[in-house]
Amino acid sequence: MEQNWQKKSDEDLARQVQNGNTQLFGLIVDRYETKIGRYAKKFVYDQDDIKDVLQEIFIKAYVNIKSFDTARKLSPWIYRIAHNELVNTLRKKKKNTLPLFNLDTFLPRGFSENEINKENDHRDVKQMINTCLAALEPKYKEPTILYYLDELSYSEISEILQIPISTVGVRIKRAREKMQKAYLTQKKYEQGK
Amino acid sequence: MNKENEPQNLSDSIASKIKRGQIKMRPKAYFIAKLAILLIGMSILTVVTLFLVSFILFSIRQSGLLFLPNFGFPGMKILILSLPWLLILGVIALVITSEVFAKHFSFVYRQPMLYSFLAIIIFAILGGVALDFTPFHANLLTSARNGKLPIAGPFYREMGSPKMKNAFYGSIFEITNSGFKINTPQSDELNIVVGPKTKNMDSDLEVGDSVLILGKKINLDIEASDIKKVEETHGFLPGPKFPNRPTIKDFPGSLRRP
């Protein structure tokens, strides 16, 4: 029986959970635990805190699952819950918080996902992310992780962060520039040693 | 269940909590009610915003503020000082609140905020102008003055035709030896004194004319420095005339030049 469900889409599983087949929620947790955990680890560093945050995210997803529209994709919906939970956690800890409002969401900007060479860009940036992510402010860090590590689209990131699609593009572009700068500085430093 | 018996795996741990009834799904009705509250809240915001914008336009027209730019810089200064700033700030707060509410919808947050702000502002202005075209506020102001508007009455009497600082607007109903008398939109009678301090005055003033006067109030007299005849249909948009306005038929006679 479970074998069949393994092949079903996230949205089908969510529909089943909504209809009362609650044990299938475990499958949703299994599918997203690693991804959401990796996302959370970039903001919360204490292992126990990460565990608590993950637990809270999936509990909230279960409690609110009937608000999910199964005609849409499940991943942005779960990531949105994770984003909100991380904002709350960081605020409680009074850490450098994820912004609630930013001026860059106000003005229109011309930027589309097609402007970048996805394959080359992903390979280059993934290399930099491992060493330079700490150099980024949370508002740049978040879309960068979602785009390069979790491989979500601009549209999905826009849905998760509830910011304009063009702002997602601009933030990712700036993050790439900042990381490139930090990467080069670090390389120069290493060569000088 | 003690800590040792708790499952280590996250999905098992959550499944166990679901099984034990420690976490429960919220029913669909909860989310429908939440959406309904949001929509009702937005509808109330829209109605209040349109009411306030149209009321500001009405009170600006009613008080004669629109004609102040005719007096140049001194008129502009009085206009800025006399604008109903409290109401304008209220509208700004409502527009910001509307933006916060609208951000719950993906078609709003996926676009730059500037677009949604502009859309809300344009809607509020156009809706306010459209409502100002109707006799809605004039009727309510008349009811308020006649004591037939119990709750909104004081608001209409106080804010419906605000007084300007050192500027007076009204309709001439009597010519006197020292000048003339006007009926103001607040239903006050003012005695306008035309004398050596009067620098500019339109020459063809008659009973029934609407006039705007710059000057100082000394007791019940206004020592006029500038007097301009104004067309009530002139300006931003024509609208209902202020109630109880005397016409030439009520006060036959002509105005003598001082």
Tab-separated table of C-alpha atoms in Angstrom:
chain	number	residue	atom	x	y	z
A	1	MET	CA	0.000	0.000	0.000
A	2	GLU	CA	2.715	2.449	1.058
A	3	GLN	CA	4.671	1.633	-2.118
A	4	ASN	CA	1.863	3.169	-4.176
A	5	TRP	CA	1.827	6.335	-2.163
A	6	GLN	CA	5.585	6.746	-2.576
A	7	LYS	CA	5.000	7.341	-6.284
A	8	LYS	CA	2.273	9.928	-5.735
A	9	SER	CA	2.954	13.643	-6.056
A	10	ASP	CA	3.264	15.904	-3.005
A	11	GLU	CA	-0.031	17.511	-3.898
A	12	ASP	CA	-1.822	14.139	-4.099
A	13	LEU	CA	-0.461	13.239	-0.662
A	14	ALA	CA	-1.603	16.587	0.719
A	15	ARG	CA	-5.084	15.982	-0.731
A	16	GLN	CA	-5.206	12.585	0.955
A	17	VAL	CA	-4.131	14.100	4.303
A	18	GLN	CA	-6.805	16.785	3.938
A	19	ASN	CA	-9.362	14.014	3.380
A	20	GLY	CA	-8.410	12.274	6.607
A	21	ASN	CA	-5.625	9.888	5.562
A	22	THR	CA	-3.428	11.512	8.205
A	23	GLN	CA	-0.721	8.845	8.393
A	24	LEU	CA	0.418	9.935	4.901
A	25	PHE	CA	1.617	13.203	6.412
A	26	GLY	CA	4.711	11.253	7.508
A	27	LEU	CA	5.604	10.797	3.827
A	28	ILE	CA	5.417	14.555	3.280
A	29	VAL	CA	7.713	15.062	6.287
A	30	ASP	CA	10.178	12.507	4.882
A	31	ARG	CA	10.234	14.238	1.504
A	32	TYR	CA	10.855	17.709	2.909
A	33	GLU	CA	12.843	17.109	6.097
A	34	THR	CA	16.276	17.227	4.426
A	35	LYS	CA	15.495	20.198	2.172
A	36	ILE	CA	13.904	22.311	4.887
A	37	GLY	CA	16.599	21.245	7.338
A	38	ARG	CA	19.337	22.439	4.948
A	39	TYR	CA	17.491	25.732	4.469
A	40	ALA	CA	17.055	26.227	8.234
A	41	LYS	CA	20.730	25.407	8.941
A	42	LYS	CA	21.815	28.459	6.970
A	43	PHE	CA	20.079	30.690	9.512
A	44	VAL	CA	19.979	28.726	12.769
A	45	TYR	CA	23.209	27.113	13.891
A	46	ASP	CA	22.404	25.285	17.132
A	47	GLN	CA	21.515	21.637	16.476
A	48	ASP	CA	18.733	21.564	19.100
A	49	ASP	CA	17.270	24.788	17.740
A	50	ILE	CA	17.228	23.335	14.228
A	51	LYS	CA	15.382	20.249	15.516
A	52	ASP	CA	12.807	22.421	17.304
A	53	VAL	CA	12.333	24.673	14.281
A	54	LEU	CA	11.861	21.694	11.956
A	55	GLN	CA	9.344	20.101	14.307
A	56	GLU	CA	7.433	23.384	14.580
A	57	ILE	CA	7.413	23.853	10.775
A	58	PHE	CA	5.887	20.415	10.134
A	59	ILE	CA	3.403	20.725	12.981
A	60	LYS	CA	2.225	24.049	11.514
A	61	ALA	CA	2.050	22.473	8.054
A	62	TYR	CA	-0.180	19.694	9.446
A	63	VAL	CA	-2.400	22.045	11.467
A	64	ASN	CA	-2.945	24.327	8.459
A	65	ILE	CA	-2.968	21.739	5.676
A	66	LYS	CA	-6.619	22.404	4.877
A	67	SER	CA	-5.657	25.920	3.784
A	68	PHE	CA	-3.412	24.461	1.066
A	69	ASP	CA	-4.841	24.656	-2.436
A	70	THR	CA	-3.998	21.275	-4.007
A	71	ALA	CA	-4.180	22.815	-7.484
A	72	ARG	CA	-0.911	24.599	-6.630
A	73	LYS	CA	2.546	23.244	-5.774
A	74	LEU	CA	3.169	22.086	-2.225
A	75	SER	CA	6.852	23.082	-1.982
A	76	PRO	CA	6.371	26.908	-1.959
A	77	TRP	CA	3.614	26.464	0.625
A	78	ILE	CA	5.861	24.467	3.017
A	79	TYR	CA	8.822	26.788	2.413
A	80	ARG	CA	6.570	29.763	3.235
A	81	ILE	CA	5.768	28.175	6.618
A	82	ALA	CA	9.499	27.542	7.110
A	83	HIS	CA	10.321	31.158	6.221
A	84	ASN	CA	7.778	32.491	8.742
A	85	GLU	CA	9.038	30.127	11.422
A	86	LEU	CA	12.651	31.183	10.817
A	87	VAL	CA	11.682	34.864	10.965
A	88	ASN	CA	10.004	34.217	14.338
A	89	THR	CA	12.923	32.169	15.667
A	90	LEU	CA	15.517	34.752	14.656
A	91	ARG	CA	13.395	37.558	16.087
A	92	LYS	CA	13.101	35.716	19.413
A	93	LYS	CA	16.858	35.245	19.461
A	94	LYS	CA	17.340	38.881	18.413
A	95	LYS	CA	19.696	37.732	15.679
A	96	ASN	CA	20.197	39.547	12.374
A	97	THR	CA	16.614	39.058	11.261
A	98	LEU	CA	15.042	38.346	7.916
A	99	PRO	CA	13.391	41.622	6.862
A	100	LEU	CA	9.625	42.075	6.983
A	101	PHE	CA	9.743	45.015	4.577
A	102	ASN	CA	12.401	46.228	2.214
A	103	LEU	CA	12.481	49.228	-0.045
A	104	ASP	CA	13.605	47.042	-2.960
A	105	THR	CA	10.105	45.549	-3.121
A	106	PHE	CA	8.625	49.001	-3.751
A	107	LEU	CA	9.928	50.054	-7.163
A	108	PRO	CA	9.473	48.110	-10.389
A	109	ARG	CA	12.657	46.556	-11.823
A	110	GLY	CA	13.185	44.848	-15.122
A	111	PHE	CA	14.716	41.454	-14.429
A	112	SER	CA	13.838	38.024	-15.707
A	113	GLU	CA	15.051	34.512	-14.915
A	114	ASN	CA	16.050	34.027	-18.577
A	115	GLU	CA	18.798	36.629	-18.286
A	116	ILE	CA	21.274	34.206	-16.743
A	117	ASN	CA	22.989	31.140	-18.095
A	118	LYS	CA	21.489	28.686	-15.624
A	119	GLU	CA	23.935	25.795	-15.964
A	120	ASN	CA	27.208	27.748	-15.743
A	121	ASP	CA	25.781	30.102	-13.179
A	122	HIS	CA	24.594	27.314	-10.873
A	123	ARG	CA	27.964	25.520	-11.018
A	124	ASP	CA	29.964	28.707	-10.296
A	125	VAL	CA	27.722	29.986	-7.544
A	126	LYS	CA	27.345	26.639	-5.744
A	127	GLN	CA	31.137	26.646	-5.374
A	128	MET	CA	31.046	30.143	-3.872
A	129	ILE	CA	28.057	29.482	-1.620
A	130	ASN	CA	29.984	26.956	0.473
A	131	THR	CA	32.616	29.516	1.379
A	132	CYS	CA	30.987	32.926	1.017
A	133	LEU	CA	27.354	32.600	2.138
A	134	ALA	CA	28.193	34.084	5.541
A	135	ALA	CA	29.195	37.318	3.798
A	136	LEU	CA	25.586	37.901	2.764
A	137	GLU	CA	22.834	39.741	4.622
A	138	PRO	CA	19.761	37.546	5.305
A	139	LYS	CA	17.698	39.306	2.624
A	140	TYR	CA	20.221	38.183	-0.038
A	141	LYS	CA	21.051	34.884	1.619
A	142	GLU	CA	17.507	33.533	1.582
A	143	PRO	CA	16.680	33.767	-2.160
A	144	THR	CA	20.212	32.574	-2.979
A	145	ILE	CA	19.767	29.374	-0.935
A	146	LEU	CA	16.305	28.753	-2.360
A	147	TYR	CA	17.480	29.299	-5.930
A	148	TYR	CA	20.877	27.604	-5.986
A	149	LEU	CA	20.605	24.931	-3.291
A	150	ASP	CA	16.907	24.090	-3.306
A	151	GLU	CA	16.625	24.808	-7.033
A	152	LEU	CA	13.321	26.629	-6.828
A	153	SER	CA	12.193	29.015	-9.574
A	154	TYR	CA	11.933	32.811	-9.232
A	155	SER	CA	8.173	32.446	-9.252
A	156	GLU	CA	8.250	29.932	-6.374
A	157	ILE	CA	10.701	32.086	-4.394
A	158	SER	CA	8.439	35.079	-4.977
A	159	GLU	CA	5.563	33.002	-3.546
A	160	ILE	CA	7.615	31.945	-0.487
A	161	LEU	CA	9.027	35.349	0.400
A	162	GLN	CA	5.930	37.210	-0.833
A	163	ILE	CA	7.999	39.708	-2.767
A	164	PRO	CA	7.853	40.710	-6.462
A	165	ILE	CA	9.500	38.313	-8.942
A	166	SER	CA	11.757	41.103	-10.230
A	167	THR	CA	12.999	41.734	-6.656
A	168	VAL	CA	13.920	38.034	-6.369
A	169	GLY	CA	16.038	38.419	-9.513
A	170	VAL	CA	17.708	41.602	-8.306
A	171	ARG	CA	18.516	40.101	-4.872
A	172	ILE	CA	20.023	36.963	-6.411
A	173	LYS	CA	22.092	39.055	-8.837
A	174	ARG	CA	23.405	41.248	-5.996
A	175	ALA	CA	24.110	38.191	-3.842
A	176	ARG	CA	26.147	36.705	-6.670
A	177	GLU	CA	28.150	39.908	-7.033
A	178	LYS	CA	28.772	40.153	-3.289
A	179	MET	CA	29.834	36.506	-3.082
A	180	GLN	CA	32.122	36.907	-6.078
A	181	LYS	CA	33.808	39.851	-4.353
A	182	ALA	CA	34.171	37.940	-1.080
A	183	TYR	CA	35.409	34.860	-2.957
A	184	LEU	CA	38.122	36.822	-4.790
A	185	THR	CA	39.234	38.541	-1.585
A	186	GLN	CA	39.502	35.180	0.137
A	187	LYS	CA	41.470	33.675	-2.752
A	188	LYS	CA	43.897	36.606	-2.725
A	189	TYR	CA	44.323	36.183	1.020
A	190	GLU	CA	45.002	32.459	0.642
A	191	GLN	CA	47.539	33.059	-2.148
A	192	GLY	CA	49.299	35.680	-0.032
A	193	LYS	CA	49.756	33.232	2.860
B	1	MET	CA	5.281	8.849	26.994
B	2	ASN	CA	8.651	9.644	28.528
B	3	LYS	CA	11.566	11.066	26.584
B	4	GLU	CA	13.296	7.721	26.153
B	5	ASN	CA	10.261	6.240	24.429
B	6	GLU	CA	9.820	9.184	22.080
B	7	PRO	CA	10.601	8.341	18.457
B	8	GLN	CA	13.911	9.786	17.197
B	9	ASN	CA	12.726	10.132	13.624
B	10	LEU	CA	10.922	13.432	12.872
B	11	SER	CA	8.141	11.921	10.768
B	12	ASP	CA	7.501	9.213	13.395
B	13	SER	CA	7.507	11.819	16.143
B	14	ILE	CA	4.917	13.926	14.305
B	15	ALA	CA	2.862	10.863	13.350
B	16	SER	CA	2.827	9.851	16.998
B	17	LYS	CA	1.644	13.312	18.052
B	18	ILE	CA	-1.130	13.164	15.428
B	19	LYS	CA	-2.163	9.710	16.642
B	20	ARG	CA	-2.299	10.833	20.274
B	21	GLY	CA	-4.386	13.877	19.248
B	22	GLN	CA	-1.733	16.321	20.440
B	23	ILE	CA	-1.926	18.159	17.127
B	24	LYS	CA	-5.115	18.616	15.186
B	25	MET	CA	-5.886	19.923	11.728
B	26	ARG	CA	-7.799	23.162	11.599
B	27	PRO	CA	-11.110	22.663	9.772
B	28	LYS	CA	-11.672	24.200	6.329
B	29	ALA	CA	-14.342	26.449	7.879
B	30	TYR	CA	-11.623	28.155	9.950
B	31	PHE	CA	-9.781	29.276	6.804
B	32	ILE	CA	-13.000	30.270	5.056
B	33	ALA	CA	-13.943	32.379	8.095
B	34	LYS	CA	-10.459	33.942	8.080
B	35	LEU	CA	-10.789	34.852	4.390
B	36	ALA	CA	-14.300	36.186	4.992
B	37	ILE	CA	-13.009	38.399	7.839
B	38	LEU	CA	-10.229	39.667	5.561
B	39	LEU	CA	-12.708	40.478	2.780
B	40	ILE	CA	-15.145	42.132	5.179
B	41	GLY	CA	-12.264	44.139	6.657
B	42	MET	CA	-11.197	45.231	3.170
B	43	SER	CA	-14.765	46.194	2.260
B	44	ILE	CA	-15.087	48.295	5.420
B	45	LEU	CA	-11.723	49.923	4.686
B	46	THR	CA	-12.848	50.702	1.125
B	47	VAL	CA	-16.127	52.258	2.265
B	48	VAL	CA	-14.440	54.339	5.006
B	49	THR	CA	-11.677	55.469	2.608
B	50	LEU	CA	-14.159	56.511	-0.099
B	51	PHE	CA	-16.300	58.266	2.489
B	52	LEU	CA	-13.346	60.216	3.907
B	53	VAL	CA	-11.851	61.156	0.515
B	54	SER	CA	-15.207	62.408	-0.775
B	55	PHE	CA	-15.813	64.189	2.535
B	56	ILE	CA	-12.432	65.964	2.296
B	57	LEU	CA	-13.263	67.090	-1.266
B	58	PHE	CA	-16.713	68.199	-0.141
B	59	SER	CA	-15.420	70.155	2.860
B	60	ILE	CA	-12.677	71.793	0.774
B	61	ARG	CA	-15.268	72.941	-1.756
B	62	GLN	CA	-17.774	73.832	0.923
B	63	SER	CA	-15.343	76.049	2.822
B	64	GLY	CA	-14.104	77.881	-0.274
B	65	LEU	CA	-10.534	76.630	0.177
B	66	LEU	CA	-10.326	75.849	-3.536
B	67	PHE	CA	-10.543	79.523	-4.402
B	68	LEU	CA	-7.633	80.583	-2.177
B	69	PRO	CA	-4.952	80.123	-4.898
B	70	ASN	CA	-6.649	83.103	-6.641
B	71	PHE	CA	-4.968	85.277	-3.994
B	72	GLY	CA	-1.467	84.141	-4.945
B	73	PHE	CA	1.140	83.289	-2.319
B	74	PRO	CA	-0.839	84.552	0.751
B	75	GLY	CA	-3.824	82.480	-0.448
B	76	MET	CA	-1.666	79.372	-0.917
B	77	LYS	CA	-0.263	79.801	2.583
B	78	ILE	CA	-3.756	79.952	4.082
B	79	LEU	CA	-4.817	76.993	1.916
B	80	ILE	CA	-1.988	74.832	3.264
B	81	LEU	CA	-2.688	75.892	6.858
B	82	SER	CA	-6.441	75.332	6.526
B	83	LEU	CA	-6.477	71.930	4.809
B	84	PRO	CA	-8.186	69.237	6.911
B	85	TRP	CA	-4.873	67.591	7.791
B	86	LEU	CA	-6.346	65.280	10.398
B	87	LEU	CA	-8.665	63.754	7.797
B	88	ILE	CA	-5.874	63.635	5.212
B	89	LEU	CA	-3.633	61.774	7.693
B	90	GLY	CA	-6.550	59.429	8.369
B	91	VAL	CA	-6.817	58.681	4.629
B	92	ILE	CA	-3.052	58.051	4.402
B	93	ALA	CA	-3.326	55.589	7.327
B	94	LEU	CA	-6.261	53.860	5.593
B	95	VAL	CA	-4.319	53.574	2.311
B	96	ILE	CA	-1.358	51.986	4.152
B	97	THR	CA	-3.719	49.596	5.982
B	98	SER	CA	-5.381	48.702	2.663
B	99	GLU	CA	-1.945	47.876	1.214
B	100	VAL	CA	-1.198	45.601	4.202
B	101	PHE	CA	-4.541	43.813	3.706
B	102	ALA	CA	-4.094	43.555	-0.076
B	103	LYS	CA	-0.641	41.978	0.410
B	104	HIS	CA	-2.392	38.782	1.472
B	105	PHE	CA	-3.189	38.153	-2.194
B	106	SER	CA	-0.519	36.789	-4.540
B	107	PHE	CA	-1.523	39.032	-7.448
B	108	VAL	CA	-0.598	41.970	-5.198
B	109	TYR	CA	2.666	40.848	-3.583
B	110	ARG	CA	4.079	39.464	-6.847
B	111	GLN	CA	4.110	42.994	-8.265
B	112	PRO	CA	6.159	45.975	-6.991
B	113	MET	CA	4.444	47.724	-4.098
B	114	LEU	CA	4.407	50.979	-6.050
B	115	TYR	CA	1.797	49.516	-8.422
B	116	SER	CA	-0.581	48.421	-5.670
B	117	PHE	CA	-0.114	51.724	-3.808
B	118	LEU	CA	-0.877	53.685	-6.987
B	119	ALA	CA	-3.888	51.464	-7.739
B	120	ILE	CA	-5.302	52.039	-4.225
B	121	ILE	CA	-4.654	55.814	-4.378
B	122	ILE	CA	-6.207	56.172	-7.858
B	123	PHE	CA	-9.219	54.088	-6.821
B	124	ALA	CA	-9.668	56.159	-3.638
B	125	ILE	CA	-9.449	59.477	-5.525
B	126	LEU	CA	-11.726	58.450	-8.412
B	127	GLY	CA	-14.222	56.823	-6.046
B	128	GLY	CA	-14.098	59.861	-3.742
B	129	VAL	CA	-14.654	62.265	-6.661
B	130	ALA	CA	-17.562	60.137	-7.920
B	131	LEU	CA	-19.172	60.134	-4.463
B	132	ASP	CA	-18.584	63.872	-4.154
B	133	PHE	CA	-20.566	64.337	-7.375
B	134	THR	CA	-23.665	63.044	-5.593
B	135	PRO	CA	-25.654	65.132	-3.073
B	136	PHE	CA	-24.755	62.571	-0.367
B	137	HIS	CA	-22.604	64.822	1.863
B	138	ALA	CA	-24.715	67.952	1.252
B	139	ASN	CA	-27.821	66.064	2.388
B	140	LEU	CA	-26.075	64.749	5.483
B	141	LEU	CA	-24.704	68.211	6.321
B	142	THR	CA	-28.227	69.679	6.016
B	143	SER	CA	-29.554	66.928	8.291
B	144	ALA	CA	-26.724	67.583	10.762
B	145	ARG	CA	-27.521	71.304	10.860
B	146	ASN	CA	-31.188	70.553	11.396
B	147	GLY	CA	-30.294	68.205	14.249
B	148	LYS	CA	-31.523	65.156	12.364
B	149	LEU	CA	-28.216	63.299	12.232
B	150	PRO	CA	-27.621	61.823	15.694
B	151	ILE	CA	-24.252	60.037	15.425
B	152	ALA	CA	-22.411	61.706	12.550
B	153	GLY	CA	-24.052	65.091	13.258
B	154	PRO	CA	-21.249	66.630	15.373
B	155	PHE	CA	-18.642	65.367	12.853
B	156	TYR	CA	-20.486	66.996	9.954
B	157	ARG	CA	-21.111	70.261	11.831
B	158	GLU	CA	-17.460	70.468	12.919
B	159	MET	CA	-15.646	69.198	9.826
B	160	GLY	CA	-18.238	69.631	7.044
B	161	SER	CA	-17.320	73.232	6.396
B	162	PRO	CA	-14.092	73.997	8.244
B	163	LYS	CA	-13.169	77.586	8.970
B	164	MET	CA	-10.113	79.041	7.327
B	165	LYS	CA	-7.440	81.022	9.084
B	166	ASN	CA	-7.774	84.736	8.151
B	167	ALA	CA	-9.931	83.884	5.140
B	168	PHE	CA	-13.715	83.959	4.918
B	169	TYR	CA	-16.082	82.541	2.350
B	170	GLY	CA	-19.760	83.218	1.926
B	171	SER	CA	-22.631	84.697	0.009
B	172	ILE	CA	-23.493	88.414	0.105
B	173	PHE	CA	-26.975	88.998	1.488
B	174	GLU	CA	-26.910	92.670	2.480
B	175	ILE	CA	-25.099	95.817	1.458
B	176	THR	CA	-24.145	98.109	4.323
B	177	ASN	CA	-22.611	101.583	4.535
B	178	SER	CA	-19.256	100.151	5.587
B	179	GLY	CA	-19.278	97.210	3.169
B	180	PHE	CA	-21.528	94.169	3.087
B	181	LYS	CA	-22.712	91.158	5.090
B	182	ILE	CA	-22.206	87.530	4.157
B	183	ASN	CA	-23.729	84.233	5.139
B	184	THR	CA	-21.000	81.630	5.640
B	185	PRO	CA	-21.282	77.875	4.947
B	186	GLN	CA	-21.263	77.463	8.753
B	187	SER	CA	-24.485	79.574	8.775
B	188	ASP	CA	-22.712	82.463	10.514
B	189	GLU	CA	-23.352	86.062	9.559
B	190	LEU	CA	-20.237	88.163	9.092
B	191	ASN	CA	-19.953	91.919	8.628
B	192	ILE	CA	-17.281	92.743	6.046
B	193	VAL	CA	-15.710	96.167	6.447
B	194	VAL	CA	-14.303	97.681	3.276
B	195	GLY	CA	-11.883	100.470	4.182
B	196	PRO	CA	-8.408	101.869	3.683
B	197	LYS	CA	-6.846	98.463	4.398
B	198	THR	CA	-8.739	96.921	1.476
B	199	LYS	CA	-6.127	96.592	-1.260
B	200	ASN	CA	-8.005	94.661	-3.917
B	201	MET	CA	-11.724	94.232	-4.538
B	202	ASP	CA	-13.775	93.127	-7.523
B	203	SER	CA	-15.920	96.028	-8.650
B	204	ASP	CA	-19.106	94.248	-9.692
B	205	LEU	CA	-20.208	92.636	-6.428
B	206	GLU	CA	-23.922	92.121	-5.974
B	207	VAL	CA	-26.208	90.493	-3.454
B	208	GLY	CA	-26.181	86.758	-4.097
B	209	ASP	CA	-22.543	86.689	-5.183
B	210	SER	CA	-20.194	84.229	-3.557
B	211	VAL	CA	-17.091	85.958	-2.273
B	212	LEU	CA	-13.793	85.030	-0.687
B	213	ILE	CA	-12.269	87.563	1.651
B	214	LEU	CA	-8.809	87.789	3.166
B	215	GLY	CA	-8.695	89.850	6.336
B	216	LYS	CA	-8.611	89.988	10.098
B	217	LYS	CA	-11.538	89.271	12.343
B	218	ILE	CA	-12.081	91.954	14.949
B	219	ASN	CA	-15.025	91.023	17.171
B	220	LEU	CA	-17.835	90.322	14.668
B	221	ASP	CA	-16.361	92.459	11.886
B	222	ILE	CA	-13.914	91.402	9.232
B	223	GLU	CA	-11.421	94.060	8.193
B	224	ALA	CA	-10.984	93.008	4.566
B	225	SER	CA	-7.656	93.291	2.762
B	226	ASP	CA	-8.627	91.374	-0.409
B	227	ILE	CA	-12.073	90.531	-1.773
B	228	LYS	CA	-12.668	88.279	-4.759
B	229	LYS	CA	-15.899	87.165	-6.334
B	230	VAL	CA	-15.860	83.417	-6.993
B	231	GLU	CA	-17.919	81.190	-9.230
B	232	GLU	CA	-19.072	78.187	-7.238
B	233	THR	CA	-18.928	76.019	-10.329
B	234	HIS	CA	-15.357	77.165	-10.922
B	235	GLY	CA	-12.463	75.157	-9.658
B	236	PHE	CA	-11.879	71.456	-9.152
B	237	LEU	CA	-15.321	70.051	-9.840
B	238	PRO	CA	-18.812	71.442	-9.631
B	239	GLY	CA	-20.895	69.951	-6.870
B	240	PRO	CA	-23.891	70.629	-4.689
B	241	LYS	CA	-24.028	74.188	-3.397
B	242	PHE	CA	-23.860	74.738	0.334
B	243	PRO	CA	-27.250	74.688	2.015
B	244	ASN	CA	-29.246	77.789	2.958
B	245	ARG	CA	-27.411	79.862	0.416
B	246	PRO	CA	-29.284	83.144	-0.089
B	247	THR	CA	-29.927	84.186	-3.660
B	248	ILE	CA	-30.594	87.547	-5.195
B	249	LYS	CA	-34.325	86.760	-5.067
B	250	ASP	CA	-34.137	86.637	-1.278
B	251	PHE	CA	-32.290	89.943	-1.013
B	252	PRO	CA	-33.330	92.273	-3.831
B	253	GLY	CA	-31.163	95.341	-4.348
B	254	SER	CA	-27.729	96.075	-5.662
B	255	LEU	CA	-24.396	96.616	-4.077
B	256	ARG	CA	-23.025	100.136	-4.027
B	257	ARG	CA	-19.337	100.497	-4.534
B	258	PRO	CA	-17.744	101.855	-1.345
